[in-house]
Coordinates of C-alpha atoms and ligand atoms in Angstrom, one line a residue:
M793 CA 53.1 -113.6 -34.3
L794 CA 51.4 -110.3 -33.8
K795 CA 49.7 -110.1 -37.2
D796 CA 45.9 -109.5 -36.7
K797 CA 46.2 -109.7 -32.9
T798 CA 44.2 -107.0 -31.1
I799 CA 46.5 -105.3 -28.7
I800 CA 45.3 -102.6 -26.3
V801 CA 48.0 -100.2 -25.1
G802 CA 47.1 -98.2 -22.0
V803 CA 49.3 -95.1 -21.4
S804 CA 49.3 -93.4 -18.0
G805 CA 50.9 -90.1 -17.1
G806 CA 54.7 -90.4 -16.8
I807 CA 57.7 -89.0 -18.6
A808 CA 58.3 -92.4 -20.2
A809 CA 55.0 -92.0 -22.2
Y810 CA 57.1 -90.9 -25.1
K811 CA 58.9 -94.2 -25.3
V812 CA 55.6 -95.9 -25.7
A813 CA 55.2 -94.2 -29.0
D814 CA 58.0 -96.4 -30.3
L815 CA 56.3 -99.5 -28.8
V816 CA 53.0 -98.6 -30.7
S817 CA 54.9 -98.0 -33.9
R818 CA 56.7 -101.4 -33.6
L819 CA 53.5 -103.2 -32.9
R820 CA 51.9 -101.6 -36.1
K821 CA 54.9 -102.6 -38.2
Q822 CA 54.1 -106.2 -37.0
E823 CA 50.6 -105.8 -38.4
A824 CA 48.9 -105.9 -35.0
R825 CA 45.5 -104.0 -34.6
I826 CA 46.2 -101.4 -31.9
H827 CA 43.9 -99.4 -29.8
V828 CA 45.6 -96.8 -27.5
I829 CA 43.9 -95.7 -24.3
M830 CA 45.4 -92.6 -22.6
T831 CA 44.7 -91.1 -19.2
E832 CA 44.2 -87.4 -18.8
A833 CA 47.7 -87.2 -17.2
A834 CA 49.3 -89.1 -20.1
K835 CA 48.1 -86.4 -22.4
Q836 CA 50.3 -83.9 -20.5
F837 CA 53.4 -85.9 -21.7
I838 CA 52.5 -86.9 -25.2
T839 CA 49.8 -85.9 -27.6
P840 CA 46.8 -88.1 -28.6
I841 CA 47.6 -87.1 -32.3
T842 CA 51.0 -89.0 -32.0
M843 CA 49.4 -92.1 -30.7
S844 CA 46.4 -92.1 -33.1
T845 CA 48.7 -91.6 -36.1
L846 CA 51.1 -94.3 -35.0
S847 CA 48.3 -96.8 -34.1
G848 CA 46.0 -96.1 -37.0
N849 CA 43.0 -95.7 -34.6
P850 CA 41.6 -92.8 -32.6
V851 CA 42.9 -92.6 -29.1
L852 CA 40.3 -93.6 -26.4
D853 CA 40.2 -91.4 -23.4
D854 CA 36.6 -90.4 -22.7
M855 CA 34.3 -92.6 -20.7
F856 CA 31.2 -90.3 -21.4
S857 CA 31.3 -89.8 -25.1
N858 CA 30.3 -92.3 -27.9
Q859 CA 33.6 -94.0 -27.5
G860 CA 33.1 -94.7 -23.8
I861 CA 30.5 -96.7 -22.0
V862 CA 30.0 -99.5 -24.4
N863 CA 33.4 -99.4 -26.1
H864 CA 35.5 -100.4 -23.0
I865 CA 33.6 -103.7 -22.9
D866 CA 33.8 -104.2 -26.7
L867 CA 37.6 -103.6 -26.5
A868 CA 37.9 -106.1 -23.6
L869 CA 36.0 -108.7 -25.6
K870 CA 38.2 -108.4 -28.7
A871 CA 41.6 -107.9 -27.1
D872 CA 44.2 -110.6 -27.3
A873 CA 46.5 -108.8 -24.9
M874 CA 46.9 -105.5 -23.1
V875 CA 50.1 -103.6 -22.3
V876 CA 49.9 -100.7 -19.7
A877 CA 53.1 -98.6 -20.2
P878 CA 54.2 -96.6 -18.5
A879 CA 52.3 -97.9 -15.5
T880 CA 52.4 -95.1 -12.9
A881 CA 52.0 -95.7 -9.1
N882 CA 48.5 -94.3 -9.5
I883 CA 47.2 -96.7 -12.1
I884 CA 49.0 -99.7 -10.4
G885 CA 47.1 -98.7 -7.2
K886 CA 43.8 -98.5 -9.0
M887 CA 44.3 -101.8 -10.8
A888 CA 45.3 -103.5 -7.6
H889 CA 42.2 -102.3 -5.7
G890 CA 39.5 -102.4 -8.4
I891 CA 39.1 -98.7 -8.8
A892 CA 37.4 -97.9 -12.2
D893 CA 37.1 -94.0 -12.6
D894 CA 38.4 -93.4 -16.2
F895 CA 38.6 -95.2 -19.5
L896 CA 41.8 -97.0 -18.8
S897 CA 41.1 -98.3 -15.3
T898 CA 37.5 -99.3 -16.3
T899 CA 38.8 -101.3 -19.3
V900 CA 41.4 -103.1 -17.2
L901 CA 38.6 -104.5 -15.0
A902 CA 36.7 -105.9 -18.0
M903 CA 39.7 -107.6 -19.5
R904 CA 40.2 -111.4 -19.5
C905 CA 43.3 -111.5 -21.7
P906 CA 46.9 -111.3 -20.4
I907 CA 47.8 -107.8 -19.0
I908 CA 51.4 -106.8 -19.1
L909 CA 52.4 -103.9 -16.9
A910 CA 55.6 -101.9 -17.4
P911 CA 56.0 -99.7 -14.4
A912 CA 58.0 -96.4 -14.7
M913 CA 58.4 -93.8 -12.0
N914 CA 60.7 -92.1 -9.5
D915 CA 62.8 -94.6 -7.6
R916 CA 61.6 -93.5 -4.1
M917 CA 58.0 -94.0 -5.3
Y918 CA 58.8 -97.3 -7.0
L919 CA 60.4 -98.7 -3.9
N920 CA 57.7 -97.5 -1.6
S921 CA 56.1 -100.5 0.1
V922 CA 52.7 -99.5 -1.1
V923 CA 53.7 -99.7 -4.7
Q924 CA 55.7 -102.9 -4.1
E925 CA 52.7 -104.6 -2.3
N926 CA 50.3 -103.4 -5.1
L927 CA 52.6 -104.9 -7.7
A928 CA 52.9 -108.2 -5.7
L929 CA 49.1 -108.3 -5.4
L930 CA 48.7 -107.8 -9.2
Q931 CA 51.4 -110.4 -10.0
R932 CA 49.6 -113.0 -7.8
R933 CA 46.4 -112.3 -9.8
G934 CA 48.2 -113.1 -13.0
F935 CA 49.3 -109.7 -14.3
V936 CA 52.7 -109.9 -15.9
I937 CA 55.2 -107.3 -14.6
V938 CA 58.0 -106.1 -16.8
Q939 CA 60.4 -104.8 -14.1
P940 CA 61.8 -101.3 -14.7
E941 CA 65.5 -100.8 -15.1
S942 CA 67.9 -99.1 -12.7
G943 CA 69.6 -95.9 -14.0
A944 CA 69.4 -92.1 -14.3
L945 CA 65.8 -90.9 -13.8
A946 CA 64.1 -87.9 -15.2
C947 CA 63.9 -86.2 -11.8
G948 CA 67.7 -86.2 -11.5
T949 CA 68.1 -89.2 -9.2
E950 CA 69.4 -92.7 -9.9
G951 CA 67.8 -96.0 -9.1
P952 CA 65.1 -98.5 -10.2
G953 CA 62.2 -96.8 -12.1
R954 CA 63.2 -96.5 -15.7
L955 CA 60.7 -98.0 -18.2
A956 CA 62.0 -101.4 -19.3
P957 CA 63.3 -101.4 -22.9
V958 CA 60.7 -101.5 -25.6
E959 CA 62.3 -104.7 -27.0
Q960 CA 61.8 -106.4 -23.6
I961 CA 58.2 -105.4 -23.3
L962 CA 57.6 -106.7 -26.8
K963 CA 59.3 -110.0 -25.9
V964 CA 57.1 -110.4 -22.9
L965 CA 54.0 -109.6 -24.9
W966 CA 55.0 -112.2 -27.5
T967 CA 55.5 -114.9 -24.9
S968 CA 52.1 -114.1 -23.2
L969 CA 50.4 -114.5 -26.6
Q970 CA 52.2 -117.6 -27.4
R971 CA 51.1 -119.2 -24.1
Q972 CA 47.4 -118.7 -25.0
Q973 CA 45.8 -122.1 -25.7
D974 CA 49.1 -123.7 -26.6
L975 CA 48.0 -126.8 -24.6
K976 CA 44.6 -127.1 -26.3
G977 CA 43.7 -130.7 -27.1
K978 CA 46.3 -132.1 -24.6
K979 CA 45.5 -133.9 -21.3
V980 CA 47.7 -132.9 -18.4
L981 CA 47.8 -134.8 -15.2
V982 CA 49.2 -132.9 -12.2
T983 CA 49.7 -134.2 -8.7
A984 CA 50.0 -131.9 -5.7
G985 CA 50.2 -131.8 -1.9
G986 CA 51.7 -134.3 0.4
T987 CA 50.5 -137.9 1.1
R988 CA 49.7 -139.1 4.7
E989 CA 50.3 -142.6 5.8
P990 CA 48.2 -143.7 8.7
L991 CA 49.9 -145.2 11.7
D992 CA 46.7 -145.8 13.7
P993 CA 43.2 -144.4 13.5
V994 CA 44.3 -141.0 14.8
R995 CA 47.9 -140.5 13.7
F996 CA 49.7 -140.4 10.4
L997 CA 53.2 -139.8 8.9
G998 CA 53.1 -136.8 6.6
N999 CA 55.2 -134.0 5.1
R1000 CA 55.1 -130.2 4.8
S1001 CA 54.0 -129.9 1.2
S1002 CA 51.2 -127.3 0.8
G1003 CA 50.3 -128.2 -2.7
K1004 CA 50.8 -124.6 -4.0
M1005 CA 53.2 -125.5 -6.8
G1006 CA 51.0 -128.3 -8.2
F1007 CA 47.9 -126.2 -8.0
A1008 CA 49.7 -123.4 -9.8
V1009 CA 50.7 -125.8 -12.6
A1010 CA 47.1 -127.1 -12.8
K1011 CA 45.6 -123.6 -13.0
V1012 CA 48.0 -122.4 -15.6
A1013 CA 47.6 -125.5 -17.7
A1014 CA 43.9 -125.1 -17.8
E1015 CA 44.2 -121.5 -18.8
R1016 CA 46.5 -122.6 -21.6
G1017 CA 43.7 -124.8 -22.9
A1018 CA 44.6 -128.3 -21.5
E1019 CA 42.2 -130.8 -20.1
V1020 CA 43.5 -130.9 -16.5
V1021 CA 43.2 -133.7 -13.9
L1022 CA 44.5 -132.6 -10.5
V1023 CA 45.2 -135.5 -8.1
H1024 CA 45.7 -133.8 -4.8
A1025 CA 46.6 -135.0 -1.4
N1026 CA 45.7 -133.3 1.8
T1027 CA 45.6 -129.7 0.5
H1028 CA 43.5 -126.8 1.7
L1029 CA 43.7 -124.6 -1.4
P1030 CA 40.8 -123.4 -3.5
L1031 CA 40.5 -125.6 -6.6
P1032 CA 41.4 -123.7 -9.9
P1033 CA 38.6 -123.4 -12.4
Q1034 CA 38.1 -125.9 -15.3
V1035 CA 40.2 -128.6 -13.5
R1036 CA 38.9 -132.0 -12.6
A1037 CA 40.0 -132.8 -9.1
V1038 CA 40.7 -136.2 -7.6
P1039 CA 41.3 -136.1 -3.8
V1040 CA 43.5 -138.8 -2.3
T1041 CA 45.2 -139.3 1.1
T1042 CA 47.9 -142.0 0.9
A1043 CA 50.7 -142.8 -1.6
E1044 CA 48.8 -146.0 -2.5
E1045 CA 45.7 -144.1 -3.4
M1046 CA 47.6 -141.6 -5.4
Y1047 CA 49.2 -144.4 -7.3
H1048 CA 45.8 -145.9 -8.3
A1049 CA 44.4 -142.5 -9.2
V1050 CA 47.4 -141.6 -11.4
I1051 CA 47.5 -145.0 -13.2
K1052 CA 43.8 -144.7 -13.9
E1053 CA 44.3 -141.5 -15.8
F1054 CA 47.8 -142.1 -17.4
S1055 CA 47.2 -144.0 -20.6
D1056 CA 45.6 -141.1 -22.6
C1057 CA 47.6 -138.4 -20.9
D1058 CA 50.0 -136.2 -22.9
V1059 CA 51.8 -134.6 -20.0
V1060 CA 52.3 -135.6 -16.3
V1061 CA 53.7 -133.1 -13.8
K1062 CA 54.4 -134.8 -10.5
A1063 CA 54.6 -132.0 -8.0
A1064 CA 53.3 -133.9 -5.1
A1065 CA 55.6 -134.9 -2.1
V1066 CA 54.9 -138.7 -1.9
A1067 CA 55.9 -140.7 1.2
D1068 CA 58.6 -143.2 0.4
F1069 CA 57.7 -145.3 3.4
R1070 CA 54.6 -146.2 5.3
P1071 CA 54.1 -147.7 8.7
K1072 CA 52.1 -150.8 9.4
M1073 CA 48.7 -149.6 10.2
H1074 CA 47.4 -150.4 13.8
A1075 CA 43.7 -151.0 13.9
E1076 CA 43.5 -149.4 17.3
K1077 CA 45.1 -146.3 18.8
L1078 CA 48.7 -147.0 19.9
K1079 CA 49.1 -146.8 23.6
K1080 CA 52.0 -145.3 25.5
Q1081 CA 54.1 -148.2 26.8
G1082 CA 57.5 -147.7 28.3
N1083 CA 59.7 -144.8 27.1
Q1084 CA 60.4 -145.9 23.5
L1085 CA 58.3 -146.7 20.4
T1086 CA 59.8 -148.4 17.4
I1087 CA 57.8 -148.0 14.2
T1088 CA 58.6 -150.4 11.3
L1089 CA 58.2 -148.8 7.8
E1090 CA 57.7 -150.5 4.5
P1091 CA 58.4 -148.9 1.1
T1092 CA 55.6 -147.4 -0.9
V1093 CA 55.4 -147.6 -4.7
D1094 CA 57.5 -145.0 -6.5
I1095 CA 54.7 -143.6 -8.7
L1096 CA 56.9 -141.6 -11.1
A1097 CA 59.3 -144.4 -11.6
Q1098 CA 56.4 -146.7 -12.5
L1099 CA 55.2 -144.1 -15.1
G1100 CA 58.7 -143.8 -16.4
R1101 CA 58.6 -147.5 -17.2
K1102 CA 55.2 -147.4 -18.7
K1103 CA 55.5 -144.2 -20.7
K1104 CA 54.9 -144.1 -24.5
K1105 CA 54.1 -140.6 -25.9
Q1106 CA 53.8 -138.9 -22.4
V1107 CA 56.1 -136.0 -21.4
L1108 CA 57.0 -136.7 -17.8
V1109 CA 58.0 -133.9 -15.4
G1110 CA 59.3 -134.7 -12.0
F1111 CA 60.3 -132.5 -9.0
A1112 CA 63.3 -133.0 -6.9
A1113 CA 63.0 -131.4 -3.4
E1114 CA 66.4 -131.4 -2.0
T1115 CA 68.3 -130.0 1.0
N1116 CA 71.8 -130.8 -0.3
D1117 CA 73.6 -131.6 -3.5
L1118 CA 70.7 -130.3 -5.5
L1119 CA 72.0 -130.9 -9.0
A1120 CA 73.6 -134.3 -8.5
N1121 CA 70.5 -135.6 -6.7
A1122 CA 68.2 -134.3 -9.3
R1123 CA 70.2 -135.7 -12.2
D1124 CA 70.1 -139.1 -10.6
K1125 CA 66.3 -138.9 -10.5
I1126 CA 66.0 -138.0 -14.2
E1127 CA 67.7 -141.2 -15.1
K1128 CA 66.1 -143.5 -12.5
K1129 CA 62.6 -142.4 -13.3
N1130 CA 63.1 -141.9 -17.1
L1131 CA 61.9 -138.2 -17.1
D1132 CA 61.9 -135.5 -19.8
L1133 CA 62.4 -132.7 -17.3
I1134 CA 63.0 -132.4 -13.6
V1135 CA 62.4 -129.3 -11.6
A1136 CA 64.9 -129.1 -8.7
N1137 CA 64.4 -126.9 -5.7
D1138 CA 66.2 -126.3 -2.4
V1139 CA 63.6 -126.9 0.3
S1140 CA 66.0 -125.9 3.1
R1141 CA 65.5 -122.2 2.1
P1142 CA 62.5 -120.8 4.1
D1143 CA 61.8 -118.0 1.5
I1144 CA 61.1 -120.4 -1.3
G1145 CA 60.1 -123.7 0.5
F1146 CA 56.9 -125.5 1.0
A1147 CA 54.2 -123.0 2.0
S1148 CA 55.8 -120.0 0.3
D1149 CA 54.2 -118.2 -2.6
D1150 CA 57.6 -118.0 -4.4
N1151 CA 60.0 -120.6 -5.7
Q1152 CA 63.4 -120.7 -7.2
V1153 CA 64.1 -123.8 -9.3
T1154 CA 66.6 -125.2 -11.7
F1155 CA 65.5 -127.2 -14.7
L1156 CA 67.5 -130.3 -15.7
Y1157 CA 67.2 -132.3 -18.9
P1158 CA 68.1 -135.9 -19.8
D1159 CA 70.9 -134.6 -22.2
G1160 CA 72.8 -133.1 -19.2
R1161 CA 71.8 -129.5 -19.6
H1162 CA 70.7 -127.5 -16.6
E1163 CA 68.9 -124.1 -16.6
P1164 CA 68.8 -122.1 -13.3
L1165 CA 65.8 -119.6 -13.0
G1166 CA 65.5 -116.5 -10.8
K1167 CA 63.2 -116.3 -7.8
M1168 CA 59.6 -115.8 -8.9
T1169 CA 56.0 -116.7 -8.0
K1170 CA 55.0 -120.3 -8.2
E1171 CA 52.5 -119.3 -10.9
A1172 CA 55.4 -117.8 -12.9
V1173 CA 57.4 -121.1 -12.3
A1174 CA 54.4 -123.0 -13.5
Q1175 CA 54.3 -121.0 -16.8
E1176 CA 58.1 -121.6 -17.3
I1177 CA 57.5 -125.4 -16.8
L1178 CA 54.7 -125.5 -19.3
D1179 CA 56.7 -123.5 -21.8
R1180 CA 59.4 -126.2 -21.6
V1181 CA 56.7 -128.9 -21.8
V1182 CA 55.2 -127.3 -25.0
H1183 CA 58.7 -127.2 -26.5
I1184 CA 59.3 -130.9 -25.7
L1185 CA 55.8 -131.9 -27.1
N1186 CA 56.6 -130.0 -30.3
N1187 CA 60.0 -131.7 -30.7
K1188 CA 58.4 -135.1 -30.2
L1189 CA 55.8 -134.3 -32.8
S1190 CA 58.3 -133.2 -35.3
T1191 CA 60.5 -136.3 -34.8
E1192 CA 57.4 -138.5 -35.2
N1193 CA 56.6 -136.7 -38.4
E1194 CA 60.1 -137.3 -39.7
E1195 CA 59.8 -141.0 -39.0
Ligands
CTP1091 N1 57.7 -139.6 -6.3 C1 56.7 -140.5 -6.6 N2 56.4 -141.5 -5.8 C2 57.1 -141.7 -4.7 C3 58.2 -140.8 -4.4 C4 58.4 -139.8 -5.2 O1 56.0 -140.4 -7.7 N3 56.9 -142.8 -3.9 C5 57.9 -138.4 -7.3 C6 57.7 -137.1 -6.7 O2 56.3 -136.7 -7.0 C7 58.7 -136.2 -7.5 C8 59.8 -137.1 -7.7 O3 59.3 -138.5 -7.6 O4 58.2 -135.7 -8.6 C9 61.0 -137.0 -6.8 O5 60.6 -137.1 -5.4 P1 61.6 -136.9 -4.2 O6 60.8 -137.1 -2.9 O7 62.4 -135.6 -4.4 O8 62.6 -138.1 -4.5 P2 62.5 -139.7 -4.2 O9 62.5 -140.4 -5.4 O10 61.5 -139.9 -3.1 O11 64.0 -139.8 -3.5 P3 64.6 -139.2 -2.1 O12 63.4 -139.2 -1.2 O13 65.6 -140.3 -1.8 O14 65.2 -137.9 -2.4

């Protein structure tokens, strides 16, 4: 997997720098091309000779020598991935706020490949809200954070701040590389937001979906190389780059937009909250009359169930937003709508619900398996969903080849 990949390893100044020698050595054994960048502080903890010997390339540390000005852009252009380990509070702060004052921080700004951060520092520093907010900011921008472990720290205290095991950093690096362009050649249709069903010219029945989860799936799918169509209803979010957007308002409009795109799709992810019923539309504004108003509702089309009936090669992913009996209700929907995967979440929890940046979901599969995930950003959930989708696509392909 790592053979011939160009991996940039950024080392900042912490006692855990010595462990990164092992990381570099293991990358070399896997035949990656490695370039190590060290900050001045890092050189207080481990020598550049160790790193250049293990990586097979000179250590980069000086912006203003021959290796500097042009080289940081060259490096950024050829890098397949970057690992910053240990990531100190200082480099985390610089990366979060765009400060570029040495070789490492300048190179990070030029990078477009996945960047993996493995923080390591004293527990009081790590838990400081400045560091936590900087990490959250970086995570929202797509940096991958490998959380430090809890345990005995070099300064004699105990708590979170120990560099994650090298094994784990390697695993995260491997996953990030695998995700690059693994949806190339695939058409992915995503729905997002919440439909609105008009009652009269000024009122509608709607729901609280913000569209964040669907937008995250669309963004990540495009980054992974897919052709993405995003059918979105009543959202106020910036459109992700490289995505074809189709705005709709009602369930009926969403149905027509989805059906139009469906036949040549490989994957459909239906994250939208679609109204199940709509009122009869009044041509004129409803007037206050008496102290009661009865609205009669009629069912809308269940878009996903229709796709389930029509599907041929497509991988269908549904969402189950539940407030009770999460697993039983979600399982029911897998069968009824003929899905390959359902993403179930508890929308009664305010910390992970509609407008939140985070989510905590359980994946359920048609064979009865279920897979609970921890709380993470919606973008991280999107990556996990697409990992499962790629796996299902590959399985379908190998079954077809066997037949
Ligand atoms: N869905 C759809 N069309 C509808 C209703 C739902 O395509 N008219 C899709 C949603 O986009 C979601 C999945 O079906 O992926 C489940 O939606 P949810 O609202 O949780 O379930 P419902 O089937 O509407 O059932 P209920 O409201 O009774 O929970």
